[in-house]
Short mmCIF file of C-alpha atoms and ligand atoms in Angstrom, two decimals:
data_model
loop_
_atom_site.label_atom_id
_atom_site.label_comp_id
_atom_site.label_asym_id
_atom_site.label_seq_id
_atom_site.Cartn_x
_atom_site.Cartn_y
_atom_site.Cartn_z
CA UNK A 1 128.99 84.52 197.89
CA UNK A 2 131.20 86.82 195.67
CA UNK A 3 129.13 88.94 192.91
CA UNK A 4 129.43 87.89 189.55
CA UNK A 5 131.58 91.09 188.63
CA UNK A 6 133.90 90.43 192.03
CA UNK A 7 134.25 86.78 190.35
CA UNK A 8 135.51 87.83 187.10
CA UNK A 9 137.87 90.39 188.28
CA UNK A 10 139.43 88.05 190.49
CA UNK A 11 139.18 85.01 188.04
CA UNK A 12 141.65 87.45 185.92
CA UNK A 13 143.94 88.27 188.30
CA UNK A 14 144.47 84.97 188.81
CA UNK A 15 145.19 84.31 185.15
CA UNK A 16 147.11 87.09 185.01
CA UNK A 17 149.33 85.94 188.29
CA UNK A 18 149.90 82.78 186.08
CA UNK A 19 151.23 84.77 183.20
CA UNK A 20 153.28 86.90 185.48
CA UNK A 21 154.97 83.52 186.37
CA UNK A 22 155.29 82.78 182.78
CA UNK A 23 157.02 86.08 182.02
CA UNK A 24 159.61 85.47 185.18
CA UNK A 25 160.14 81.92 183.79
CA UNK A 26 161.15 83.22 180.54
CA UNK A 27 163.43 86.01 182.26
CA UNK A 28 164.59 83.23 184.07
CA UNK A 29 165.91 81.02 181.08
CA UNK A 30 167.38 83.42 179.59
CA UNK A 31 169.66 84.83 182.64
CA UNK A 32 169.94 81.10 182.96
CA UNK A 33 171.07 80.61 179.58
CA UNK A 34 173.64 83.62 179.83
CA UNK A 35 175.75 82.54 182.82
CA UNK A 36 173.82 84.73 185.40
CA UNK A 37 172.54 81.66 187.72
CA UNK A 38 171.98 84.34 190.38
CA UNK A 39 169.64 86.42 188.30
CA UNK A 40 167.92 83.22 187.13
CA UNK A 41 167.41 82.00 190.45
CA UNK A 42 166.04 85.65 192.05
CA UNK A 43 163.70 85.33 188.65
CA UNK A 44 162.65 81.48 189.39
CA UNK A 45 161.88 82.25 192.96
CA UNK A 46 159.88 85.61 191.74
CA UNK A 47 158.32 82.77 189.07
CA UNK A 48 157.27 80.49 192.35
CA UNK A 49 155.80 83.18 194.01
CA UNK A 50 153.40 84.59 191.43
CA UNK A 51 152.30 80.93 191.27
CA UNK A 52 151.43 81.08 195.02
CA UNK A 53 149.55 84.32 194.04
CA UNK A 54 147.28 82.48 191.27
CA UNK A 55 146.63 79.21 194.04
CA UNK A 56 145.59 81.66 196.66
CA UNK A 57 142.98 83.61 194.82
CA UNK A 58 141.60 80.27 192.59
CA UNK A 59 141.09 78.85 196.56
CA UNK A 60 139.66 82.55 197.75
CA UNK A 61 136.92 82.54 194.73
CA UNK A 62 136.08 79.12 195.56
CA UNK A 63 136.01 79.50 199.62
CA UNK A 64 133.34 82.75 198.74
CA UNK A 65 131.10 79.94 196.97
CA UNK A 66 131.86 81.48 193.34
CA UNK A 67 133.60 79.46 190.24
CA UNK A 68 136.85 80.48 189.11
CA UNK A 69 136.40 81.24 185.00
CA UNK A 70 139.52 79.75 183.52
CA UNK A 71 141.06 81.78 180.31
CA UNK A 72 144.22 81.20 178.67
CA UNK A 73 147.55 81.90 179.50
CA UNK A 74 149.47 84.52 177.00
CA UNK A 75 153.28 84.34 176.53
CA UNK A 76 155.23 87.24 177.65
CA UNK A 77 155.36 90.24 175.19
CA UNK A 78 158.44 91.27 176.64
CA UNK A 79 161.49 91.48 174.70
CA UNK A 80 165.00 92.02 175.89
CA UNK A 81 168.51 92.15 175.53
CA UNK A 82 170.83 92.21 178.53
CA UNK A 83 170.39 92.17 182.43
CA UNK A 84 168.96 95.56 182.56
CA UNK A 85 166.45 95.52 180.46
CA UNK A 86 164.81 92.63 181.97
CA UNK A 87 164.70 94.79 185.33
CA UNK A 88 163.16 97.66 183.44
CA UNK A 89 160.64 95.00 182.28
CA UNK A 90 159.92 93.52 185.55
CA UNK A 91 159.65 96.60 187.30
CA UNK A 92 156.90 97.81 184.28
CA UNK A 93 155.53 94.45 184.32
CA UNK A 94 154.86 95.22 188.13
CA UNK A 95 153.51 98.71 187.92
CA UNK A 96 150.77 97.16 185.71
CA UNK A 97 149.78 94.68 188.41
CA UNK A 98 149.81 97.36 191.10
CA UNK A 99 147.27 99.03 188.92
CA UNK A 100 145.20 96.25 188.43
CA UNK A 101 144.98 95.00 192.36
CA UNK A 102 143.92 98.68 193.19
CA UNK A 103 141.08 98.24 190.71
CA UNK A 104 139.92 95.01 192.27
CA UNK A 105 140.22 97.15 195.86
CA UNK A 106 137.87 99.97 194.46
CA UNK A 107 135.70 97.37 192.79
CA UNK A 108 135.66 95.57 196.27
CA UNK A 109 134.70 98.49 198.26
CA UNK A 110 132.38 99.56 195.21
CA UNK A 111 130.17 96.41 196.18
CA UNK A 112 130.50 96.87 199.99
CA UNK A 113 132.30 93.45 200.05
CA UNK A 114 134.37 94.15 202.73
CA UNK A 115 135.80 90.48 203.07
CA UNK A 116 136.90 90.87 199.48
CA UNK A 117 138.55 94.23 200.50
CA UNK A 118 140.58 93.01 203.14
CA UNK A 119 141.67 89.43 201.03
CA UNK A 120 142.86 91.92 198.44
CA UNK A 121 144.36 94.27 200.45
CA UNK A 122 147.66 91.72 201.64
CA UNK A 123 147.97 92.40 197.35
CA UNK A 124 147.92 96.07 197.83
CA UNK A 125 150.86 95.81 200.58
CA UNK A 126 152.70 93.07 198.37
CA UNK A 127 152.86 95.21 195.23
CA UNK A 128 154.31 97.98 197.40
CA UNK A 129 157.32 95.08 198.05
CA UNK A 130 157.42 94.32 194.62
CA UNK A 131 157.97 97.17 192.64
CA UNK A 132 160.54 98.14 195.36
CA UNK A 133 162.31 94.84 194.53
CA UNK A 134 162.50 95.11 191.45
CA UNK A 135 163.47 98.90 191.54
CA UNK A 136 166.51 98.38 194.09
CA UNK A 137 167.85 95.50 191.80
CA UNK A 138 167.37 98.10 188.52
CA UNK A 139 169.46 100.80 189.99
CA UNK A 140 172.03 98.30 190.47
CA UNK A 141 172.21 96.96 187.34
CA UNK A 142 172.77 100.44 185.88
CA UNK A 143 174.99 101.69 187.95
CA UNK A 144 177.06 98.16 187.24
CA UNK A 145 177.09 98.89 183.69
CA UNK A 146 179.89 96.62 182.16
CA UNK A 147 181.63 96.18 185.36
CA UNK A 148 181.66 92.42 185.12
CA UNK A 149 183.13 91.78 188.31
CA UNK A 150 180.42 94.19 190.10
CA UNK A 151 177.59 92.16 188.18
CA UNK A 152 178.82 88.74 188.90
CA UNK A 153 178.77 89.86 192.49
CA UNK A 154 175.57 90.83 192.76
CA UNK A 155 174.66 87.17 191.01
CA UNK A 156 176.16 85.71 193.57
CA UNK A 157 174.03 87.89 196.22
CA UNK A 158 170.55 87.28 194.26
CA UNK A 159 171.23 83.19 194.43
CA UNK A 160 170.57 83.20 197.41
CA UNK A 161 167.01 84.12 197.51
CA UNK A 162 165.28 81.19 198.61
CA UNK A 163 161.24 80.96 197.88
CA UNK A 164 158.78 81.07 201.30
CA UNK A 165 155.82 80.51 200.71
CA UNK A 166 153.50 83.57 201.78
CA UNK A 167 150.08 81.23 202.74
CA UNK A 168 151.68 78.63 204.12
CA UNK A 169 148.79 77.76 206.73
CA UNK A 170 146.34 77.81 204.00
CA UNK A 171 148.48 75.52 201.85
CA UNK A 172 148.96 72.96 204.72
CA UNK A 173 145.07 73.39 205.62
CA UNK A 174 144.41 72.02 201.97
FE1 LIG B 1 151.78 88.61 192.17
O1 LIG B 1 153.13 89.73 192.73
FE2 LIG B 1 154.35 90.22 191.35
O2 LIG B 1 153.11 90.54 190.18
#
């Protein structure tokens, strides 16, 4: 059974997977709301995947015998104005979750819970994938500047992101 502390740490991250969708939802709408369908899409997909974050650690908590401890979700305390800042917010947004998955690793190995290590671990490779993601499709939004053509191009690229979901065995096992 996870320890109470392994519980908790995990019952956030969970919570805070569900306001990381929240966030990209938001982002979403409003590249949604300012022609960029692309964008919005690359942002819903990012949205659908943070939700199959939350799913998979709310079942991990309850396959270890603990009881997830549900909190409330914040709204995003991101502001911004145009394409790039968004970026520069998701990629920040993402550095803070990096952070917070290696604290539930140390916490994991901390307790000798090795099976807790290793479930958290697939986080510590995804975060690596994340901030990369995020940091590829910042560059190009700065180096597009006000080329409209140039942005509208790679809008057309980022609809095509399609969302897979990561656990799919676990999903169709439940
Ligand atoms: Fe859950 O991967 Fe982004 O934050």
């Amino acid at each position: 059974m996870l320890k109470e502390n392994l519980t908790n740490a995990l019952s956030k991250q969970f919570n805070f997977e569900l306001y990381s969708a929240y966030i990209y939802l938001e982002m979403s709408a409003y590249c949604d709301r300012n022609g960029l369908k692309g964008f919005a899409n690359w942002l819903n997909v990012q949205a659908q995947e943070e939700l199959a974050h939350a799913m998979h650690m709310y079942e991990y908590i309850l396959e270890r015998g603990a009881y997830p401890v549900f909190e409330d979700v914040k709204k995003s305390p991101y502001d911004f104005e145009n394409i790039t800042e968004v970026f520069e917010k998701t990629l920040a947004h993402e550095q803070i979750v990096t952070g917070r998955i290696n604290d539930i690793a140390s916490l994991a190995l901390k307790e000798n819970d090795h099976a807790a290590y290793i479930f958290i671990q697939w986080y510590v490779n995804e975060q690596v994938e994340e901030e990369a993601n995020a940091e590829q499709i910042l560059q190009q939004v700065k180096q597009i500047g006000t080329n409209t053509a140039l942005l509208y191009a790679l809008d057309k690229e980022l609809a095509a992101r399609v969302f897979v979901n990561p656990f799919p065995a676990k999903t169709a096992a439940n």
